[in-house]
Amino acid sequence: MKTLVIAEKPDMGRNIASVIEPKAQNRRSYLEGENYIITWAIGHLIGLAEPDLYDEKYKKWRFGDLPIIPDQFKLLPNPNTKDQLKVIEELAARSGELVNACDAGREGQHIFSLIVRHLSLKQPVKRLWISDLTAETIRKGFDQLKDNTEYDNLTQAARARSEADWLIGMNGSRAFTTKHNELLSVGRVQTPVLALIYDRQKQIEAFDSLKFYDITGIFAQGDAAPYKGIWQGDRLTDPEKAEAIANKVRGKTGAIASYEVKDTKEYPFKLYDLTLLQREANGKFSFSAKKTLDVAQALYEKHKVISYPRTNSNYVNEQNIPEMHKILDAMRSSPDYGDFVQGANKRFVHVNNKNVCNPAKVEDHHAIMPTMKKPQGLSPDERKLYDLIAKRFLSHFYPAAEYKVHTVLTEVEKETFKTTVKQLLSLGWKVIYAADAPSSKPSSSGSSKDGGKDKEDGAGSAEDETLETDAHFEIDPAGSVVCSDVEVKEKETQPPKHYTEGTLLKAMESAGKQIEDEELRDAMKDSGLGTPATRAATIERLKNVGYVDMQGKKIMITPKGRTAIELIRGAGVELLTSPEMTGQWERRLTEISRGQASADTFMGNVKRFTRLIIDKVSVQRPAARNAFAKPEPSAKGGKGKEGADDRKKARESSKAAAAKSSAATPGKNAKAAAAKPEAAGGQPGTIGVCPRPGCGGHIFMGRKGYGCSHYKTGCGFVIWKESFDRTLTDAMVKALVEKGKTGKLKFKTPEGEAYEGIIVLKKAETGELSLERI
């Protein structure tokens, strides 16, 4: 008897057939050769049945019928693809063995397992597990077919994910919809993602802008080119004080208090996983997460020019290194990349280069790479995405970019000014991006570890005070300098930025946590919100149900989305909106796929939580009739008085909505608020109470640091974001304010030696910090 190969989609099936049965006859819905029959699933042919297939009464949504928790979940064929399912059934009846050739991941395993369960197929099953669709890889994959039972744990995890989503989605949506007379969609992943957007919106609305003044000195020394320095001291909120300092130093002679020069290197950014690729495509081309996934899937499946895109790894295995060398050779004749190949060197890509090869961080699939196939007939969007992937790949065959960093402290009239000049010595791998448009270049100020930081993140990141130049910079540390001029600039602290799809994907990957440490962020990938393959669909779902709107690249929460979160939290089921807790559920699913946790235990916990949701919502009062109404359109917001007025109106609207929610559920919102930043003492978005004795103000995030809300009455407490050669995060500052010290952090000496230390709040009166090595 023949072997039936079931691919996930038609293109995949035809690619496989061209290799294992090149003379196969095309029967439209399958291809048949001498030894193999190849067909496909067209995505999900089968899903979990709707509640009304368990009982007719569930056709009507009634709160009294909840919770709905089946003893055994029923399967239902997709009516749009039932003919293809019938084809698979007939082909299986005359086949002695099956090959699961669906996508090599959790969802591909799930699609195949549903077919086998629904059709009660009993044939032995082999698994094709490949990372690209080139002929060489397909041929090698069939030579190394594995027993499908080796993937039983992955099948269990996929089933648990599907059934958990059904329980939370069906019950949560019906409970909140019937209670509040508004169609409200609730989901295990989508609801905590919506909560991230809601909380960011609240921070923006609660933000009060603070004016401050920067002083920049312009210094001259002999015949050397003049250089600028930023005044060092506590944030100045008094313009008269700023002008006094400027007048004090203008035209005066000073000295070099300190001059340090160190050589630094920047290594290529990590290879792409899907989430990083989506983030960069959103930032550079304004692609939605879904568009990037669709384009990447076409590059993989249709054109076969990249490896499997739905990966969460930025690294490759040892056996991929020779393959990378072959791919480089294959690109030598490319009109777009041939010149870069000429300058490339294979010796930089080897098994001991942990920036590329790290088997411990590769599970199902390695990082996204080009294949040996020459790209032809790509659409403009496909070319853009392929270009990102190809250049990232090529960059690793080049040396590090080299810089000489000059740090100068200039002292005039006992006032200190800091100058940082980053002098380019050698472009190294950055030569690949030298001709690109500015928006397409990797950010040189970003982390070389993670491919650049998202500039949209955070509450108005600190202005970059480092001058990058390829010109020679030199100064005589023993010579005098003259402050030839001084500039005083009035600035304002900026509110947090609205999420874009790129920055939201980053937040989803780390379950909403601001994580700067690369190793910790990699570890959090197992407990992010959703998976690389499902995050785009989650964002699209939020749009489709009317919870968010897009304003350009900004994701804006709608009144419906805002009220949904307030009602869910008001009901006392905050867990449903918790990114961190939901991320832990995702981690548990990953552990199930590895055989480290029980699917039955996980589902038992989900069922208990489902019952809790119903119990909590049952005692909640219905929302007010106008709770979901859209507010009157306001004047166009922006900077200045109009923008401030808009933020004031938004705050008042937010308070009114909260009051409605509180009225709908008396006594419960207080408990919910106690877990939120507002209750920690003051306004949403504050970090904590000012530690200065007797102050009573609250610490909030500004452009360059974390200041006190009582600055107008004289509190000078400030913690600068840029301290000890690193950017402090909200979590670090919260620890400093509340505990007087951070947790253990990693640092490097000027010589490059790694060590661990903690940052300590040295003076609670001013915010002065110290670094203690441990």
PDB file of N, CA, C and O in Angstrom, residues 315-363:
ATOM      1  N   TYR A 315      18.926  31.998  17.049  1.00  0.00           N
ATOM      2  CA  TYR A 315      20.215  31.311  16.920  1.00  0.00           C
ATOM      3  C   TYR A 315      20.085  30.082  16.025  1.00  0.00           C
ATOM      4  O   TYR A 315      18.984  29.694  15.631  1.00  0.00           O
ATOM      5  N   VAL A 316      21.231  29.465  15.721  1.00  0.00           N
ATOM      6  CA  VAL A 316      21.247  28.240  14.916  1.00  0.00           C
ATOM      7  C   VAL A 316      21.978  27.148  15.687  1.00  0.00           C
ATOM      8  O   VAL A 316      22.646  27.405  16.693  1.00  0.00           O
ATOM      9  N   ASN A 317      21.829  25.916  15.193  1.00  0.00           N
ATOM     10  CA  ASN A 317      22.562  24.774  15.743  1.00  0.00           C
ATOM     11  C   ASN A 317      23.904  24.614  15.038  1.00  0.00           C
ATOM     12  O   ASN A 317      24.149  25.237  13.993  1.00  0.00           O
ATOM     13  N   GLU A 318      24.741  23.755  15.593  1.00  0.00           N
ATOM     14  CA  GLU A 318      26.083  23.551  15.021  1.00  0.00           C
ATOM     15  C   GLU A 318      26.010  23.053  13.582  1.00  0.00           C
ATOM     16  O   GLU A 318      26.815  23.446  12.736  1.00  0.00           O
ATOM     17  N   GLN A 319      25.010  22.166  13.291  1.00  0.00           N
ATOM     18  CA  GLN A 319      24.916  21.616  11.930  1.00  0.00           C
ATOM     19  C   GLN A 319      24.468  22.651  10.910  1.00  0.00           C
ATOM     20  O   GLN A 319      24.568  22.430   9.699  1.00  0.00           O
ATOM     21  N   ASN A 320      23.971  23.804  11.389  1.00  0.00           N
ATOM     22  CA  ASN A 320      23.549  24.861  10.467  1.00  0.00           C
ATOM     23  C   ASN A 320      24.713  25.708   9.975  1.00  0.00           C
ATOM     24  O   ASN A 320      24.561  26.451   8.990  1.00  0.00           O
ATOM     25  N   ILE A 321      25.854  25.636  10.644  1.00  0.00           N
ATOM     26  CA  ILE A 321      26.994  26.491  10.267  1.00  0.00           C
ATOM     27  C   ILE A 321      27.493  26.176   8.857  1.00  0.00           C
ATOM     28  O   ILE A 321      27.644  27.093   8.032  1.00  0.00           O
ATOM     29  N   PRO A 322      27.752  24.896   8.508  1.00  0.00           N
ATOM     30  CA  PRO A 322      28.145  24.617   7.111  1.00  0.00           C
ATOM     31  C   PRO A 322      27.071  25.049   6.116  1.00  0.00           C
ATOM     32  O   PRO A 322      27.388  25.518   5.017  1.00  0.00           O
ATOM     33  N   GLU A 323      25.804  24.917   6.508  1.00  0.00           N
ATOM     34  CA  GLU A 323      24.697  25.344   5.653  1.00  0.00           C
ATOM     35  C   GLU A 323      24.749  26.851   5.417  1.00  0.00           C
ATOM     36  O   GLU A 323      24.531  27.328   4.294  1.00  0.00           O
ATOM     37  N   MET A 324      25.064  27.613   6.479  1.00  0.00           N
ATOM     38  CA  MET A 324      25.172  29.065   6.334  1.00  0.00           C
ATOM     39  C   MET A 324      26.287  29.437   5.358  1.00  0.00           C
ATOM     40  O   MET A 324      26.163  30.370   4.563  1.00  0.00           O
ATOM     41  N   HIS A 325      27.381  28.688   5.394  1.00  0.00           N
ATOM     42  CA  HIS A 325      28.485  28.938   4.473  1.00  0.00           C
ATOM     43  C   HIS A 325      28.056  28.674   3.020  1.00  0.00           C
ATOM     44  O   HIS A 325      28.419  29.425   2.103  1.00  0.00           O
ATOM     45  N   LYS A 326      27.263  27.617   2.818  1.00  0.00           N
ATOM     46  CA  LYS A 326      26.780  27.298   1.464  1.00  0.00           C
ATOM     47  C   LYS A 326      25.812  28.372   0.957  1.00  0.00           C
ATOM     48  O   LYS A 326      25.831  28.739  -0.217  1.00  0.00           O
ATOM     49  N   ILE A 327      24.970  28.865   1.870  1.00  0.00           N
ATOM     50  CA  ILE A 327      24.024  29.912   1.486  1.00  0.00           C
ATOM     51  C   ILE A 327      24.787  31.168   1.064  1.00  0.00           C
ATOM     52  O   ILE A 327      24.431  31.836   0.092  1.00  0.00           O
ATOM     53  N   LEU A 328      25.855  31.482   1.801  1.00  0.00           N
ATOM     54  CA  LEU A 328      26.685  32.641   1.447  1.00  0.00           C
ATOM     55  C   LEU A 328      27.243  32.477   0.040  1.00  0.00           C
ATOM     56  O   LEU A 328      27.198  33.409  -0.772  1.00  0.00           O
ATOM     57  N   ASP A 329      27.746  31.276  -0.267  1.00  0.00           N
ATOM     58  CA  ASP A 329      28.283  31.020  -1.609  1.00  0.00           C
ATOM     59  C   ASP A 329      27.198  31.174  -2.672  1.00  0.00           C
ATOM     60  O   ASP A 329      27.448  31.694  -3.763  1.00  0.00           O
ATOM     61  N   ALA A 330      25.967  30.720  -2.350  1.00  0.00           N
ATOM     62  CA  ALA A 330      24.869  30.788  -3.313  1.00  0.00           C
ATOM     63  C   ALA A 330      24.464  32.227  -3.612  1.00  0.00           C
ATOM     64  O   ALA A 330      23.928  32.522  -4.682  1.00  0.00           O
ATOM     65  N   MET A 331      24.742  33.132  -2.669  1.00  0.00           N
ATOM     66  CA  MET A 331      24.378  34.548  -2.851  1.00  0.00           C
ATOM     67  C   MET A 331      25.452  35.325  -3.608  1.00  0.00           C
ATOM     68  O   MET A 331      25.279  36.505  -3.912  1.00  0.00           O
ATOM     69  N   ARG A 332      26.550  34.656  -3.950  1.00  0.00           N
ATOM     70  CA  ARG A 332      27.695  35.348  -4.564  1.00  0.00           C
ATOM     71  C   ARG A 332      27.333  35.970  -5.920  1.00  0.00           C
ATOM     72  O   ARG A 332      27.843  37.029  -6.290  1.00  0.00           O
ATOM     73  N   SER A 333      26.441  35.302  -6.641  1.00  0.00           N
ATOM     74  CA  SER A 333      26.078  35.800  -7.981  1.00  0.00           C
ATOM     75  C   SER A 333      24.879  36.743  -7.960  1.00  0.00           C
ATOM     76  O   SER A 333      24.411  37.182  -9.007  1.00  0.00           O
ATOM     77  N   SER A 334      24.367  37.052  -6.769  1.00  0.00           N
ATOM     78  CA  SER A 334      23.198  37.908  -6.659  1.00  0.00           C
ATOM     79  C   SER A 334      23.541  39.346  -7.047  1.00  0.00           C
ATOM     80  O   SER A 334      24.537  39.902  -6.568  1.00  0.00           O
ATOM     81  N   PRO A 335      22.717  39.983  -7.887  1.00  0.00           N
ATOM     82  CA  PRO A 335      22.996  41.380  -8.249  1.00  0.00           C
ATOM     83  C   PRO A 335      22.820  42.332  -7.069  1.00  0.00           C
ATOM     84  O   PRO A 335      23.418  43.409  -7.044  1.00  0.00           O
ATOM     85  N   ASP A 336      21.999  41.942  -6.093  1.00  0.00           N
ATOM     86  CA  ASP A 336      21.750  42.803  -4.937  1.00  0.00           C
ATOM     87  C   ASP A 336      22.747  42.583  -3.805  1.00  0.00           C
ATOM     88  O   ASP A 336      23.064  43.516  -3.058  1.00  0.00           O
ATOM     89  N   TYR A 337      23.233  41.359  -3.661  1.00  0.00           N
ATOM     90  CA  TYR A 337      24.051  41.045  -2.486  1.00  0.00           C
ATOM     91  C   TYR A 337      25.435  40.512  -2.824  1.00  0.00           C
ATOM     92  O   TYR A 337      26.234  40.253  -1.926  1.00  0.00           O
ATOM     93  N   GLY A 338      25.728  40.355  -4.124  1.00  0.00           N
ATOM     94  CA  GLY A 338      27.020  39.796  -4.531  1.00  0.00           C
ATOM     95  C   GLY A 338      28.208  40.591  -4.016  1.00  0.00           C
ATOM     96  O   GLY A 338      29.212  40.020  -3.566  1.00  0.00           O
ATOM     97  N   ASP A 339      28.101  41.928  -4.038  1.00  0.00           N
ATOM     98  CA  ASP A 339      29.212  42.769  -3.555  1.00  0.00           C
ATOM     99  C   ASP A 339      29.456  42.547  -2.071  1.00  0.00           C
ATOM    100  O   ASP A 339      30.614  42.562  -1.610  1.00  0.00           O
ATOM    101  N   PHE A 340      28.376  42.352  -1.307  1.00  0.00           N
ATOM    102  CA  PHE A 340      28.541  42.110   0.124  1.00  0.00           C
ATOM    103  C   PHE A 340      29.199  40.749   0.375  1.00  0.00           C
ATOM    104  O   PHE A 340      29.976  40.590   1.317  1.00  0.00           O
ATOM    105  N   VAL A 341      28.876  39.776  -0.474  1.00  0.00           N
ATOM    106  CA  VAL A 341      29.491  38.450  -0.331  1.00  0.00           C
ATOM    107  C   VAL A 341      30.991  38.542  -0.580  1.00  0.00           C
ATOM    108  O   VAL A 341      31.795  37.870   0.087  1.00  0.00           O
ATOM    109  N   GLN A 342      31.392  39.397  -1.532  1.00  0.00           N
ATOM    110  CA  GLN A 342      32.819  39.555  -1.822  1.00  0.00           C
ATOM    111  C   GLN A 342      33.577  40.038  -0.593  1.00  0.00           C
ATOM    112  O   GLN A 342      34.736  39.664  -0.367  1.00  0.00           O
ATOM    113  N   GLY A 343      32.941  40.883   0.210  1.00  0.00           N
ATOM    114  CA  GLY A 343      33.610  41.409   1.400  1.00  0.00           C
ATOM    115  C   GLY A 343      33.405  40.568   2.639  1.00  0.00           C
ATOM    116  O   GLY A 343      33.946  40.873   3.708  1.00  0.00           O
ATOM    117  N   ALA A 344      32.618  39.483   2.513  1.00  0.00           N
ATOM    118  CA  ALA A 344      32.299  38.638   3.674  1.00  0.00           C
ATOM    119  C   ALA A 344      33.429  37.654   3.959  1.00  0.00           C
ATOM    120  O   ALA A 344      34.253  37.343   3.089  1.00  0.00           O
ATOM    121  N   ASN A 345      33.457  37.156   5.182  1.00  0.00           N
ATOM    122  CA  ASN A 345      34.483  36.200   5.584  1.00  0.00           C
ATOM    123  C   ASN A 345      33.839  35.094   6.426  1.00  0.00           C
ATOM    124  O   ASN A 345      33.271  35.363   7.484  1.00  0.00           O
ATOM    125  N   LYS A 346      33.941  33.863   5.946  1.00  0.00           N
ATOM    126  CA  LYS A 346      33.284  32.736   6.625  1.00  0.00           C
ATOM    127  C   LYS A 346      33.840  32.470   8.016  1.00  0.00           C
ATOM    128  O   LYS A 346      33.179  31.852   8.852  1.00  0.00           O
ATOM    129  N   ARG A 347      35.035  32.942   8.294  1.00  0.00           N
ATOM    130  CA  ARG A 347      35.655  32.626   9.576  1.00  0.00           C
ATOM    131  C   ARG A 347      34.916  33.281  10.747  1.00  0.00           C
ATOM    132  O   ARG A 347      35.092  32.881  11.904  1.00  0.00           O
ATOM    133  N   PHE A 348      34.071  34.284  10.455  1.00  0.00           N
ATOM    134  CA  PHE A 348      33.318  34.928  11.541  1.00  0.00           C
ATOM    135  C   PHE A 348      32.108  34.094  11.974  1.00  0.00           C
ATOM    136  O   PHE A 348      31.570  34.314  13.055  1.00  0.00           O
ATOM    137  N   VAL A 349      31.666  33.179  11.129  1.00  0.00           N
ATOM    138  CA  VAL A 349      30.499  32.336  11.453  1.00  0.00           C
ATOM    139  C   VAL A 349      30.995  30.927  11.723  1.00  0.00           C
ATOM    140  O   VAL A 349      31.315  30.171  10.803  1.00  0.00           O
ATOM    141  N   HIS A 350      31.078  30.585  12.995  1.00  0.00           N
ATOM    142  CA  HIS A 350      31.599  29.278  13.410  1.00  0.00           C
ATOM    143  C   HIS A 350      30.861  28.809  14.657  1.00  0.00           C
ATOM    144  O   HIS A 350      30.096  29.572  15.274  1.00  0.00           O
ATOM    145  N   VAL A 351      31.061  27.583  15.040  1.00  0.00           N
ATOM    146  CA  VAL A 351      30.276  26.972  16.127  1.00  0.00           C
ATOM    147  C   VAL A 351      30.552  27.612  17.484  1.00  0.00           C
ATOM    148  O   VAL A 351      29.740  27.483  18.403  1.00  0.00           O
ATOM    149  N   ASN A 352      31.666  28.302  17.638  1.00  0.00           N
ATOM    150  CA  ASN A 352      31.982  28.934  18.922  1.00  0.00           C
ATOM    151  C   ASN A 352      31.528  30.387  19.016  1.00  0.00           C
ATOM    152  O   ASN A 352      31.735  31.041  20.033  1.00  0.00           O
ATOM    153  N   ASN A 353      30.917  30.883  17.953  1.00  0.00           N
ATOM    154  CA  ASN A 353      30.369  32.238  17.971  1.00  0.00           C
ATOM    155  C   ASN A 353      28.968  32.178  18.574  1.00  0.00           C
ATOM    156  O   ASN A 353      27.987  31.882  17.891  1.00  0.00           O
ATOM    157  N   LYS A 354      28.853  32.481  19.861  1.00  0.00           N
ATOM    158  CA  LYS A 354      27.581  32.331  20.572  1.00  0.00           C
ATOM    159  C   LYS A 354      26.559  33.380  20.182  1.00  0.00           C
ATOM    160  O   LYS A 354      25.392  33.288  20.558  1.00  0.00           O
ATOM    161  N   ASN A 355      26.992  34.401  19.450  1.00  0.00           N
ATOM    162  CA  ASN A 355      26.027  35.378  18.946  1.00  0.00           C
ATOM    163  C   ASN A 355      25.226  34.804  17.780  1.00  0.00           C
ATOM    164  O   ASN A 355      24.174  35.328  17.414  1.00  0.00           O
ATOM    165  N   VAL A 356      25.743  33.706  17.207  1.00  0.00           N
ATOM    166  CA  VAL A 356      25.088  33.043  16.075  1.00  0.00           C
ATOM    167  C   VAL A 356      24.667  31.624  16.447  1.00  0.00           C
ATOM    168  O   VAL A 356      23.504  31.243  16.279  1.00  0.00           O
ATOM    169  N   CYS A 357      25.614  30.841  16.947  1.00  0.00           N
ATOM    170  CA  CYS A 357      25.389  29.419  17.210  1.00  0.00           C
ATOM    171  C   CYS A 357      25.209  29.174  18.704  1.00  0.00           C
ATOM    172  O   CYS A 357      26.166  29.295  19.482  1.00  0.00           O
ATOM    173  N   ASN A 358      23.996  28.839  19.094  1.00  0.00           N
ATOM    174  CA  ASN A 358      23.703  28.588  20.510  1.00  0.00           C
ATOM    175  C   ASN A 358      22.617  27.516  20.598  1.00  0.00           C
ATOM    176  O   ASN A 358      21.426  27.826  20.752  1.00  0.00           O
ATOM    177  N   PRO A 359      22.997  26.241  20.476  1.00  0.00           N
ATOM    178  CA  PRO A 359      22.012  25.154  20.439  1.00  0.00           C
ATOM    179  C   PRO A 359      21.071  25.127  21.643  1.00  0.00           C
ATOM    180  O   PRO A 359      19.920  24.689  21.517  1.00  0.00           O
ATOM    181  N   ALA A 360      21.533  25.614  22.804  1.00  0.00           N
ATOM    182  CA  ALA A 360      20.682  25.609  23.996  1.00  0.00           C
ATOM    183  C   ALA A 360      19.457  26.505  23.825  1.00  0.00           C
ATOM    184  O   ALA A 360      18.454  26.349  24.527  1.00  0.00           O
ATOM    185  N   LYS A 361      19.542  27.455  22.893  1.00  0.00           N
ATOM    186  CA  LYS A 361      18.434  28.389  22.677  1.00  0.00           C
ATOM    187  C   LYS A 361      17.677  28.106  21.377  1.00  0.00           C
ATOM    188  O   LYS A 361      16.935  28.944  20.885  1.00  0.00           O
ATOM    189  N   VAL A 362      17.875  26.911  20.828  1.00  0.00           N
ATOM    190  CA  VAL A 362      17.135  26.491  19.638  1.00  0.00           C
ATOM    191  C   VAL A 362      16.302  25.280  20.013  1.00  0.00           C
ATOM    192  O   VAL A 362      16.840  24.271  20.464  1.00  0.00           O
ATOM    193  N   GLU A 363      14.987  25.372  19.843  1.00  0.00           N
ATOM    194  CA  GLU A 363      14.117  24.233  20.138  1.00  0.00           C
ATOM    195  C   GLU A 363      13.594  23.639  18.830  1.00  0.00           C
ATOM    196  O   GLU A 363      14.270  22.885  18.170  1.00  0.00           O
TER     197      GLU A 363
END
